[in-house]
Coordinates of C-alpha atoms (C1' of nucleotides) in Angstrom, one line a residue:
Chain G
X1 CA 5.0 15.4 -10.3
X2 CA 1.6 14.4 -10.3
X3 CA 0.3 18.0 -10.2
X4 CA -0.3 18.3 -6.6
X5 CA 0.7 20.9 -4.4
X6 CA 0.5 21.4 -0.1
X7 CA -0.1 24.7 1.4
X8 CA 2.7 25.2 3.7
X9 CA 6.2 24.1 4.2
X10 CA 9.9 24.8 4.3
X11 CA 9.9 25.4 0.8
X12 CA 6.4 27.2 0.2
X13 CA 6.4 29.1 3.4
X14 CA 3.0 29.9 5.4
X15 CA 2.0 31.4 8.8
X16 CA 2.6 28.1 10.9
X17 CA 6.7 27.6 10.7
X18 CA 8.9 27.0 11.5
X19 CA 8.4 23.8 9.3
X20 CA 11.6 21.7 9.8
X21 CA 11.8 19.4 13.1
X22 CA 15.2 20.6 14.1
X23 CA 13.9 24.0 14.2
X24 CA 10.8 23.2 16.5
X25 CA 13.0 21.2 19.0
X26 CA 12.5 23.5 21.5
X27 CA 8.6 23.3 21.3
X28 CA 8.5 19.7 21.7
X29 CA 10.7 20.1 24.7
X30 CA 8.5 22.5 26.3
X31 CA 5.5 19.6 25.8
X32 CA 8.0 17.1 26.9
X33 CA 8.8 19.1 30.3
X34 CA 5.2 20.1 31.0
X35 CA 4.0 16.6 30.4
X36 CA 6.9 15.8 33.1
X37 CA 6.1 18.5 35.4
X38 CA 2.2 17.4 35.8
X39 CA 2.8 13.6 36.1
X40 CA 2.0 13.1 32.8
X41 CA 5.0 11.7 31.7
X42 CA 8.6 10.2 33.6
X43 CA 12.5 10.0 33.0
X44 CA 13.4 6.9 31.9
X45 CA 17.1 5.9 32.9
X46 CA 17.2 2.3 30.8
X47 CA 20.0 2.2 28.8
X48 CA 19.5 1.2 24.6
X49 CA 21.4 -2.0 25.8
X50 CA 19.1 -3.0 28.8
X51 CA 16.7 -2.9 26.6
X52 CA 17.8 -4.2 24.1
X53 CA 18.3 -7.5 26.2
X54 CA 14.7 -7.2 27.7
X55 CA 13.8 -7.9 24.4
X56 CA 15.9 -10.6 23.1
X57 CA 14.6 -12.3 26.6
X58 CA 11.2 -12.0 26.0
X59 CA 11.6 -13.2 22.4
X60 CA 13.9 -16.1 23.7
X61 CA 10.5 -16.8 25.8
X62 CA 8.7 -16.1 23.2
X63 CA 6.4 -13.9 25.7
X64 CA 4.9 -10.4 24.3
X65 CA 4.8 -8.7 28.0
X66 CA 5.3 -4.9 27.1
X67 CA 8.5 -2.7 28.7
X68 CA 8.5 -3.1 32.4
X69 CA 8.1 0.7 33.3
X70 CA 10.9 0.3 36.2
X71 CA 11.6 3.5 36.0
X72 CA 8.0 4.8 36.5
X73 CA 7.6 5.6 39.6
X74 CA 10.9 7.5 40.6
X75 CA 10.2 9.9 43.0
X76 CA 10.8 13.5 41.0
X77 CA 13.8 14.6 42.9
X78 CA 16.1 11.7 42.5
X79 CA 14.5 11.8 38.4
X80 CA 15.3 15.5 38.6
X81 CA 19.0 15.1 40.3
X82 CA 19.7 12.4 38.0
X83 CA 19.2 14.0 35.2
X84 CA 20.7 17.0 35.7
X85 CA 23.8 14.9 36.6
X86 CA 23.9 14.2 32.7
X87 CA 22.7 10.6 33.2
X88 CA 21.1 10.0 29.4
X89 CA 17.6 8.9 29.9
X90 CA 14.3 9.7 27.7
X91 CA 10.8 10.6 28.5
X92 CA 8.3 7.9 28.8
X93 CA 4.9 8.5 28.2
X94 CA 2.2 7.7 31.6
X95 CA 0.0 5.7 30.1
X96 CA -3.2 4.7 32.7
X97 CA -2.7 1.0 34.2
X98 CA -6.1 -0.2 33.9
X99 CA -9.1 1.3 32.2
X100 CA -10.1 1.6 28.8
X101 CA -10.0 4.2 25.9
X102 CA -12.7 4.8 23.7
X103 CA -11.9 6.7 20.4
X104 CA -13.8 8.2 17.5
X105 CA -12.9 7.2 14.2
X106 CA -15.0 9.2 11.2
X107 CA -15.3 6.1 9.3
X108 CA -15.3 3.3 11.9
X109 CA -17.0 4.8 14.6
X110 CA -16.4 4.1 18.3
X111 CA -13.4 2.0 18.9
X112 CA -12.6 0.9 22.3
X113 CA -8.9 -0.4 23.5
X114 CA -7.6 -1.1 27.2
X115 CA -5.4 1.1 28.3
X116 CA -3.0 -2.2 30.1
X117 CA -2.2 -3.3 26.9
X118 CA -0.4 0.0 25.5
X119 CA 2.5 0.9 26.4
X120 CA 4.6 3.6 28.1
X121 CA 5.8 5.2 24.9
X122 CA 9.0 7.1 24.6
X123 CA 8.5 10.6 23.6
X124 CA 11.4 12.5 23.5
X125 CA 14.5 10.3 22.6
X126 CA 17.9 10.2 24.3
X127 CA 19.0 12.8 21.7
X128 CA 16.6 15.2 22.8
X129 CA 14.5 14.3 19.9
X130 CA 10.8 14.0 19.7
X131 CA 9.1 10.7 18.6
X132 CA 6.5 10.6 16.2
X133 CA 4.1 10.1 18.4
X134 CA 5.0 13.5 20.4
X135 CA 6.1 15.7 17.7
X136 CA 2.7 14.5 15.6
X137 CA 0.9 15.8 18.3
X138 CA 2.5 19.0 19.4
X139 CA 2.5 20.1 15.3
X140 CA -1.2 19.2 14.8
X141 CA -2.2 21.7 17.3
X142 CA 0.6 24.0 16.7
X143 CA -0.4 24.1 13.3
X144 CA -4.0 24.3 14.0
X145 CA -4.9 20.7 12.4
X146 CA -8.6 19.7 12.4
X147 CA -8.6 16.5 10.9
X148 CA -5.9 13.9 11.3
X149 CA -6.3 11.3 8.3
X150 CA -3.5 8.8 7.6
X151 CA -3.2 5.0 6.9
X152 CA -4.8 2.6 9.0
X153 CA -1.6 0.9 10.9
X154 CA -2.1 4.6 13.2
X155 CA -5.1 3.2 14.2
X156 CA -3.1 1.4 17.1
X157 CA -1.4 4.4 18.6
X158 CA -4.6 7.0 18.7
X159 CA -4.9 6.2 22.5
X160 CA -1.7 7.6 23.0
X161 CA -2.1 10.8 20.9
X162 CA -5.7 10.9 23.0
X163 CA -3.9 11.0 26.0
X164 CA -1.5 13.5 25.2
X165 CA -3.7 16.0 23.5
X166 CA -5.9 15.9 26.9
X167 CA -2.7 16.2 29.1
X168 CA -1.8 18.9 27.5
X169 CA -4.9 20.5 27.9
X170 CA -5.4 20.7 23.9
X171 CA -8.5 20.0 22.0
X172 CA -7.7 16.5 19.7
X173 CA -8.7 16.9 16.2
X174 CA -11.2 14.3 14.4
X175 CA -9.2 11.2 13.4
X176 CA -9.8 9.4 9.8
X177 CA -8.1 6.0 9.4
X178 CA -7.8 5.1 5.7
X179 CA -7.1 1.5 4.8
X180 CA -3.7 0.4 3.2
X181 CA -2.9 -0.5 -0.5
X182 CA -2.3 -4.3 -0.7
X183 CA 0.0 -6.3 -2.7
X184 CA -2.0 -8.1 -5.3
X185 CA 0.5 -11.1 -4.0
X186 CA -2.0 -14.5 -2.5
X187 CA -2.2 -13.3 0.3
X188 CA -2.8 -9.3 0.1
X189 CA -0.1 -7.8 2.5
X190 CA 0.1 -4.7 2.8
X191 CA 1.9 -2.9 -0.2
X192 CA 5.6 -3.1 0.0
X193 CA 8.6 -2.0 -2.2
X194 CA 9.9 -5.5 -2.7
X195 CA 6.5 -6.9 -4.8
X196 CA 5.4 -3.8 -6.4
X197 CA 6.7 -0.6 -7.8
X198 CA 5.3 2.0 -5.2
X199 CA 7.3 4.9 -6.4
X200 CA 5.8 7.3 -8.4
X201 CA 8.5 7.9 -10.6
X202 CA 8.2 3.9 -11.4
X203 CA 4.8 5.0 -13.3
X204 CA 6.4 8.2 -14.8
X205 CA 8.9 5.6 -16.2
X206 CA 7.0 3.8 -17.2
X207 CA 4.8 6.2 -19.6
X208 CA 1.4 6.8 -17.3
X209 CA 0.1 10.4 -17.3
X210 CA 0.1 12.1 -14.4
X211 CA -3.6 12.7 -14.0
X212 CA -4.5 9.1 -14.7
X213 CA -2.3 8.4 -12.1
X214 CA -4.4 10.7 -9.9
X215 CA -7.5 9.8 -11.4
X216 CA -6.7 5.6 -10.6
X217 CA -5.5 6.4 -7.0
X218 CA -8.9 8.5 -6.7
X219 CA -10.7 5.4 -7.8
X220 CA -9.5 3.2 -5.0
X221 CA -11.3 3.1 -2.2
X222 CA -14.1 5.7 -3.6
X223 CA -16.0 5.4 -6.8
X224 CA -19.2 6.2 -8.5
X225 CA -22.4 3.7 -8.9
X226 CA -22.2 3.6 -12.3
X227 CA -20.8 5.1 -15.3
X228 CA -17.9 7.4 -15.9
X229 CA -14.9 6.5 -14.3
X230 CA -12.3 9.0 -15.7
X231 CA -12.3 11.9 -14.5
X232 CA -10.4 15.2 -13.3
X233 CA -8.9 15.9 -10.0
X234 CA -11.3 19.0 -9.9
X235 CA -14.3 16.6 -9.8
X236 CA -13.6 14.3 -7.3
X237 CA -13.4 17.4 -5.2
X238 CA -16.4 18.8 -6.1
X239 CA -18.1 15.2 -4.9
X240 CA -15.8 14.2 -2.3
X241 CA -17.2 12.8 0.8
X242 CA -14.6 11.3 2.9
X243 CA -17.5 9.5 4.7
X244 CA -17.8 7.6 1.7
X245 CA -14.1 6.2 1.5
X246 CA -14.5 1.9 1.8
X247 CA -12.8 0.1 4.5
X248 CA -11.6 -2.9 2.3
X249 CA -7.9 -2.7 1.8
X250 CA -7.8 -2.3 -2.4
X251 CA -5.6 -4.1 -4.3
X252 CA -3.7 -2.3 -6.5
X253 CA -5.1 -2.8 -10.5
X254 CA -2.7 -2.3 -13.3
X255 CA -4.5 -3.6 -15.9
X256 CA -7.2 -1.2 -15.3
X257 CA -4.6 1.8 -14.5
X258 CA -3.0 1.3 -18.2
X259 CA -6.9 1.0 -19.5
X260 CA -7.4 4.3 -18.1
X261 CA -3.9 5.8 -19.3
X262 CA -5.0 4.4 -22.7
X263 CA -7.9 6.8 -22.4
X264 CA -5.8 9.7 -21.5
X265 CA -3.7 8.8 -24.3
X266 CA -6.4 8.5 -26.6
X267 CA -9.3 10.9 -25.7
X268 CA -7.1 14.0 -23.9
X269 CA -4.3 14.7 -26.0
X270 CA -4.0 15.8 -30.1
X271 CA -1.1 14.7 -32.1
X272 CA 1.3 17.5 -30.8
X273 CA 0.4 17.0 -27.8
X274 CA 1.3 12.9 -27.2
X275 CA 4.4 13.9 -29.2
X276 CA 5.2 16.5 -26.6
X277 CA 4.2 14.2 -23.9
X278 CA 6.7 11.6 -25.8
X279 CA 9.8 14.5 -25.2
X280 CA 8.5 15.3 -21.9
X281 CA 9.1 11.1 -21.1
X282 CA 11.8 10.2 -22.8
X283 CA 12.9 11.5 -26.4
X284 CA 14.3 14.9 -24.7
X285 CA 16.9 16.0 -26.7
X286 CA 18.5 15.4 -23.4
X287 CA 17.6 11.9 -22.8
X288 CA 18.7 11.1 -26.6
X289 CA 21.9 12.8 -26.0
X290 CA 22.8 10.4 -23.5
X291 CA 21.9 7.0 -25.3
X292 CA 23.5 8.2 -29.0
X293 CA 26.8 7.9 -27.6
X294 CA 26.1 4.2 -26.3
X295 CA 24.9 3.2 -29.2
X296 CA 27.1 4.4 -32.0
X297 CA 29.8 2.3 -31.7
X298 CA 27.5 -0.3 -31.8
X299 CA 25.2 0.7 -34.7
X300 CA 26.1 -0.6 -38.5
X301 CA 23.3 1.3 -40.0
X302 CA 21.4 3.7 -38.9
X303 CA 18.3 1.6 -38.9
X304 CA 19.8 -0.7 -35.8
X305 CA 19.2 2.1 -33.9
X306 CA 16.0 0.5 -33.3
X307 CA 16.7 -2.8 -32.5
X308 CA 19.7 -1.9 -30.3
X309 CA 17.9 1.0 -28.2
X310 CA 14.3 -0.1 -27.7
X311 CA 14.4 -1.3 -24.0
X312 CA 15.6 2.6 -23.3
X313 CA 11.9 3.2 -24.3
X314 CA 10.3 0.5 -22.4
X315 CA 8.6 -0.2 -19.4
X316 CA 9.3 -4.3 -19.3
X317 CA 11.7 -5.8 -22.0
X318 CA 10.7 -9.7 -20.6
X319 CA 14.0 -11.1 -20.4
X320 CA 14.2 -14.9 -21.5
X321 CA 15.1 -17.3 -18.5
X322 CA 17.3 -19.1 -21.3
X323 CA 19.6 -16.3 -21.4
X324 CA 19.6 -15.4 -17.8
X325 CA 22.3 -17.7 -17.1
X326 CA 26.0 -17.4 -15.3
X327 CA 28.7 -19.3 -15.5
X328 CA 28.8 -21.9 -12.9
X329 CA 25.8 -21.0 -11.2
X330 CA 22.5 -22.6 -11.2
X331 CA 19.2 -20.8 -11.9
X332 CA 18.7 -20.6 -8.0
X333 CA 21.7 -19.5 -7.4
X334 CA 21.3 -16.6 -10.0
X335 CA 18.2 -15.6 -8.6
X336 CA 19.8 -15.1 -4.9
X337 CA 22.7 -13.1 -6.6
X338 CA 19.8 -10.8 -9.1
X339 CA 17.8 -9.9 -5.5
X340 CA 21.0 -9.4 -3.3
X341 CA 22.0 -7.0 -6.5
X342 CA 18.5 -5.4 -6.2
X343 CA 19.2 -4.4 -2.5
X344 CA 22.4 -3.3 -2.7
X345 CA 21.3 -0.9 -5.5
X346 CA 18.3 0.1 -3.1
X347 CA 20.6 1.4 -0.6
X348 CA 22.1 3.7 -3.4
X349 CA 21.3 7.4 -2.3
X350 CA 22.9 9.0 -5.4
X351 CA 21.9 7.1 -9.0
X352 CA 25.4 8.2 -10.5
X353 CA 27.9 6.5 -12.5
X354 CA 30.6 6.2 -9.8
X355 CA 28.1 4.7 -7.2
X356 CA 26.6 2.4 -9.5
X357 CA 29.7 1.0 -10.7
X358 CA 31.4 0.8 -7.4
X359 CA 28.1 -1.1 -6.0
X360 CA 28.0 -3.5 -8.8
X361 CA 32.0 -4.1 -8.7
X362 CA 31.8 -4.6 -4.8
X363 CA 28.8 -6.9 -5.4
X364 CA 30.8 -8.9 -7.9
X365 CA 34.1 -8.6 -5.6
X366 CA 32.0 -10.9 -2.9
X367 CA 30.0 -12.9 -5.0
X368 CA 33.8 -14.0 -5.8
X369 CA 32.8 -13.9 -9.6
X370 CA 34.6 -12.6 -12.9
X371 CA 33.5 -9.4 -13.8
X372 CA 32.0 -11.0 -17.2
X373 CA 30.3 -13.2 -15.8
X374 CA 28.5 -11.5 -12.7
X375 CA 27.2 -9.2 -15.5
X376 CA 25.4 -11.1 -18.1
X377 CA 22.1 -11.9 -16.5
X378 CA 22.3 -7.9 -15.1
X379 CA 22.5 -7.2 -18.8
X380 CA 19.6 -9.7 -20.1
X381 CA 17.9 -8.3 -17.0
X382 CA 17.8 -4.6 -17.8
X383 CA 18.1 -4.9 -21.7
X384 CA 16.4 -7.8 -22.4
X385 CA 19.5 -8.9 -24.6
X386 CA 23.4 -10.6 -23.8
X387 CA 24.4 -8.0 -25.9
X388 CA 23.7 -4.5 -25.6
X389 CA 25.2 -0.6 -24.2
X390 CA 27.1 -0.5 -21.7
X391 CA 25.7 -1.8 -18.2
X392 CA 26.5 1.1 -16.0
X393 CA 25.4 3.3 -18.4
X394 CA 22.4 1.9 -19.7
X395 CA 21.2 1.9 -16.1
X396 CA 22.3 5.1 -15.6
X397 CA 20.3 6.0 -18.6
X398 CA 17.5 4.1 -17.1
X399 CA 17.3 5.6 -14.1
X400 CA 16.5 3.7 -10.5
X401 CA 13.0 2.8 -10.6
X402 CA 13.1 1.5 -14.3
X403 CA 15.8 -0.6 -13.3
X404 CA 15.1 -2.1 -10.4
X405 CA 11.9 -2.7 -11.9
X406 CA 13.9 -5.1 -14.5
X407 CA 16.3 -6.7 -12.2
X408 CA 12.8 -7.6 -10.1
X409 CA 11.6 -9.2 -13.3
X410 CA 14.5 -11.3 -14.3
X411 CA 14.2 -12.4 -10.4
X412 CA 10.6 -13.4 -11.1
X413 CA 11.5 -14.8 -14.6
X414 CA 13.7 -17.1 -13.0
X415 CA 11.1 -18.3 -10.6
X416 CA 10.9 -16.0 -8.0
X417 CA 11.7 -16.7 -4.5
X418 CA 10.0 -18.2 -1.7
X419 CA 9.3 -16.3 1.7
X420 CA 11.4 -19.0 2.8
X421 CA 14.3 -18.1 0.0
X422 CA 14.2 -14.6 0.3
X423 CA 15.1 -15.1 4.1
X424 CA 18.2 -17.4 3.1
X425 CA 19.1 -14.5 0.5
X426 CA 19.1 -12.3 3.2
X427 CA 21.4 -13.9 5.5
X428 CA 23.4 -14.7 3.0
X429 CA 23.6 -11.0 2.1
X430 CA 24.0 -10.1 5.8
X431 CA 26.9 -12.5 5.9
X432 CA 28.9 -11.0 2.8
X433 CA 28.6 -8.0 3.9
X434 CA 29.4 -8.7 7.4
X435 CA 32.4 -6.2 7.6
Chain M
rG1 C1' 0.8 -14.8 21.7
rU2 C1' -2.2 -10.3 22.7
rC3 C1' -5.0 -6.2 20.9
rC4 C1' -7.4 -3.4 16.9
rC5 C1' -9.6 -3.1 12.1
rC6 C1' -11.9 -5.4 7.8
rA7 C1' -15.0 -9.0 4.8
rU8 C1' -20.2 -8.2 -2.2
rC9 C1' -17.8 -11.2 -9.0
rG10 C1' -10.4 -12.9 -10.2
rU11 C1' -9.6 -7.2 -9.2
rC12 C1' -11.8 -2.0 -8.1
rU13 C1' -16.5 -1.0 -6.3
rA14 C1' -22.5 0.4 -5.8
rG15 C1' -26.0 -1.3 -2.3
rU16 C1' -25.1 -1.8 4.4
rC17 C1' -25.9 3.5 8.7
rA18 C1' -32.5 4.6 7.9
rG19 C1' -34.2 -4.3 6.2
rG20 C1' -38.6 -5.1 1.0
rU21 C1' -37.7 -1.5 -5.3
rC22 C1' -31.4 -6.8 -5.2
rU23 C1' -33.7 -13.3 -9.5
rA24 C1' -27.3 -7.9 -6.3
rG25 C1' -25.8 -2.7 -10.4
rG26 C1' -21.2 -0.5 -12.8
rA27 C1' -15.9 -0.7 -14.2
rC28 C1' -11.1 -3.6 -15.4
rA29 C1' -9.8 -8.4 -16.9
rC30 C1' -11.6 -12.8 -19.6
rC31 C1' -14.8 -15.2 -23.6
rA32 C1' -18.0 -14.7 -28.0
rG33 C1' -20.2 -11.9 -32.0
rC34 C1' -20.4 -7.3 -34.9
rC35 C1' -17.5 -3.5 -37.3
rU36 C1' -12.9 -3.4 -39.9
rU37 C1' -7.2 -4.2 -45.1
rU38 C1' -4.4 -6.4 -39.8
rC39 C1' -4.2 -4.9 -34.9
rA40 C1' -6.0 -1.5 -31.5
rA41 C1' -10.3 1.2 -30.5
rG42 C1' -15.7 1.0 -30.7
rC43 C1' -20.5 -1.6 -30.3
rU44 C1' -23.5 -6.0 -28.6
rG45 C1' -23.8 -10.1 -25.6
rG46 C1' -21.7 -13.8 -22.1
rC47 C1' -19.1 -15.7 -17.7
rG48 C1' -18.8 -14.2 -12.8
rA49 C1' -19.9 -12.4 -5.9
rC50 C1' -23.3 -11.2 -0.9
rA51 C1' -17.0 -16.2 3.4
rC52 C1' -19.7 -19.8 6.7
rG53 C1' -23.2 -21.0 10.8
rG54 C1' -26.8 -19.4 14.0
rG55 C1' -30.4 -15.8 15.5
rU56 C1' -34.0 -11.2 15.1
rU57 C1' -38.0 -10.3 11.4
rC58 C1' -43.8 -11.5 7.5
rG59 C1' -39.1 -10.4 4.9
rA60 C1' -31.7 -10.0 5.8
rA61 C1' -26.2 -8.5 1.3
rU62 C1' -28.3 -5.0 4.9
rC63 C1' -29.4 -5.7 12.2
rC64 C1' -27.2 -9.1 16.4
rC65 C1' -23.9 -13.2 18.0
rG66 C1' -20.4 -16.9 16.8
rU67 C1' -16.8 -19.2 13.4
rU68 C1' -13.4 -18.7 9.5
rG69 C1' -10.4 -15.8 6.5
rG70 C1' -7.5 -11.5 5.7
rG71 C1' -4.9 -7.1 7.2
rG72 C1' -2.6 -3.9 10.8
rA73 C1' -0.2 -2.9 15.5
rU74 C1' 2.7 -4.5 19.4
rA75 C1' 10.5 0.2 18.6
rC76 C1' 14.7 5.7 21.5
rC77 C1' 11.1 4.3 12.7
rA78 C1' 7.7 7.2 10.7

RNA sequence: GUCCCCAUCGUCUAGUCAGGUCUAGGACACCAGCCUUUCAAGCUGGCGACACGGGUUCGAAUCCCGUUGGGGAUACCA
């Protein structure tokens, strides 16, 4: 979608596959079992539910010890008999009791962490399946992977891949820790879902080019001293030093993105082109095909169309507080009901009529509301208006991201909700849903 | 709690590693003026930052220490 491309895969092939995990079980296995065999790594015969316990003590005690590694030191033949007896158990990870590590990161240098604070990591689960931190490990070198560069919450768990890459007798690959997107929220956490749109089809929704969107996400974290700051994928290659990357978490811009998408608009593409790039986004013959029949039963002229379909073509329609209203309910009540909506609708694999309309009846079923009521502020959400297409349809139309987008506006319309809220709102979702 | 990382305008950043050319440069946003049938665009100008405190040095945004602030990690998730 945003032009990009990777050189091997399941779906493009290349001379390092297999490249699905199920298919490289038995290679992970292999690690698992060597690690095992040179005293790298133990059988670990804790149950889920002791553990589960352990932790629900320690938090009762509000104590951080790590796992208690009681199975650590079981001498191999009763580890060996045991598990050949079928007893379910997963492989732990050796980690060195005392001790420090010392790790090179390309952009931060020397970092130094003791090894008694990191813990005896699982590495092959119950179910005979690799963690991440194994299977990571075992495809870089498989694969022949020089350079490992990923966010910056890894940063944590490079002693562990250290450790494995020298048990195993591999050579580790140079490690790059890029900092994390932040929410442009007071405090800057790191970007999440629920405060900003972090799906790229949010910003194909919405109307940005592709290549701006390339060209913005370039921009963060790398830019030039001066002067031109559009430009094309091919020229941030040409000049790319990934020594140069800056450490400080960006926040994410989007006045400046739709500045920059302005200049795409404006300075990259001729009349036919924008109106191609127009059918491309949403006037497809396609796309208009489904909204027609909404809209004419509802159309007394032909010049309604307008008025009655323009939030199909928007990226925010700014719904009015005034009309965000439900019978019975007060404003804070709506807004609790508008996010609970918002989750449910996140847990939607397929964005189909049935599913939508069978979430949003459920939803309405256990808010204990009437059907006309529970969906007026859903409709002011996504169309701006109390009276509009169809719901279902109109979302349907909309597609997920568009529409989540909305109902996330109406939420903050209404006031948004406090940390403090949102946790209430999610007990109280946890509670409805309890069965 | 503990550990790790980070710290320049509101935001993205240049400058930091090799201290002086930095009364700190650019971009977005904001404000004003010009241009213009409106708006947008464009042009010109303005506002605006080295988190704080100690050192080292003739000289510190830059090196060192501390403080504060922020982020991340602490799973049979990735």
């Amino acid at each position: 979608r945003l032009g990009l491309q990777w050189d091997e895969g399941p779906d493009v092939g290349g001379p390092h596959g297999p490249y699905r995990q199920s298919e490289r079980l038995e290679l992970y296995q292999d690690a698992a079992y060597r690690l095992l065999e040179s005293g790298h790594a133990y059988r670990d015969f804790m149950t889920r539910e002791e553990l589960q316990e352990l932790r629900q003590r320690e938090q009762a005690n509000k104590t951080f010890e790590h796992y208690e590694r009681r199975d650590r030191d079981l001498p191999s033949e009763e580890s060996e008999a045991r598990a050949a007896a079928g007893e379910v158990h997963t492989v732990r990870l050796k980690v060195p009791l005392d001790g420090e590590c010392t790790l090179q990161d390309l952009l931060r240098g020397e970092i130094r962490r003791e090894w008694a604070i990191v813990d005896d990591q699982v590495l092959l689960k119950s179910d005979g399946f690799p963690t991440y931190h194994l299977a990571n490990v075992v495809d870089d070198h498989e694969m022949g992977i020089t350079h490992v560069i990923r966010g910056e919450e890894w940063i944590n768990s490079v002693p562990k891949h250290l450790l494995l890459y020298t048990a195993l007798g591999w050579e580790p690959p140079v490690f790059c820790h890029l900092p994390l997107l932040r929410n442009n929220d007071a405090n800057k956490t790191k970007l999440s879902k629920r405060k900003n749109p972090t799906s790229i089809h949010y910003f194909r929704d919405a109307g940005f080019l592709a290549p701006c969107l390339v060209n913005y996400l370039a921009l963060m974290g790398i830019s030039r001293a001066e002067g031109e700051e559009k430009m094309a994928l091919g020229d941030f290659v040409d000049d790319f030093d990934l020594e140069d990357v800056s450490l400080g978490g960006p926040v994410f811009d989007i006045d400046k993105l739709r500045w920059l998408n302005a200049r795409y608009i404006r300075e990259d593409l001729s009349p036919t082109a924008l109106r191609e790039a127009l059918r491309e986004w949403a006037l497809s013959d396609e796309n208009l095909d489904r909204i027609v029949p909404l809209a004419q039963p509802r159309l007394q002229t032909l010049s309604d169309w307008g008025h009655l379909t323009a939030f199909f073509f928007a990226d925010d329609v700014a719904p009015d507080p005034e009309l965000l209203t439900l019978k019975g309910k007060e404003p804070a009540e709506i807004v609790s009901i508008l996010q609970i909506v918002t989750w449910r609708l996140e847990q939607l694999r397929e964005w189909n009529l049935e599913a939508l309309e069978e979430t949003l009846r459920d939803c309405c079923d256990r808010f204990e509301l009437k059907m006309r009521d529970f969906t007026r502020p859903l409709y002011v959400a996504i169309s701006g208006s109390a009276s509009s297409t169809p719901l279902f349809d109109s979302m349907l139309v909309l597609g997920p991201d568009l529409s989540r987008m909305r109902l996330r506006r109406a939420v903050d319309a209404l006031g948004g909700l406090s940390k403090k809220r949102l946790k209430a709102t999610e007990k109280q979702m946890q509670a409805l849903w309890r069965d």
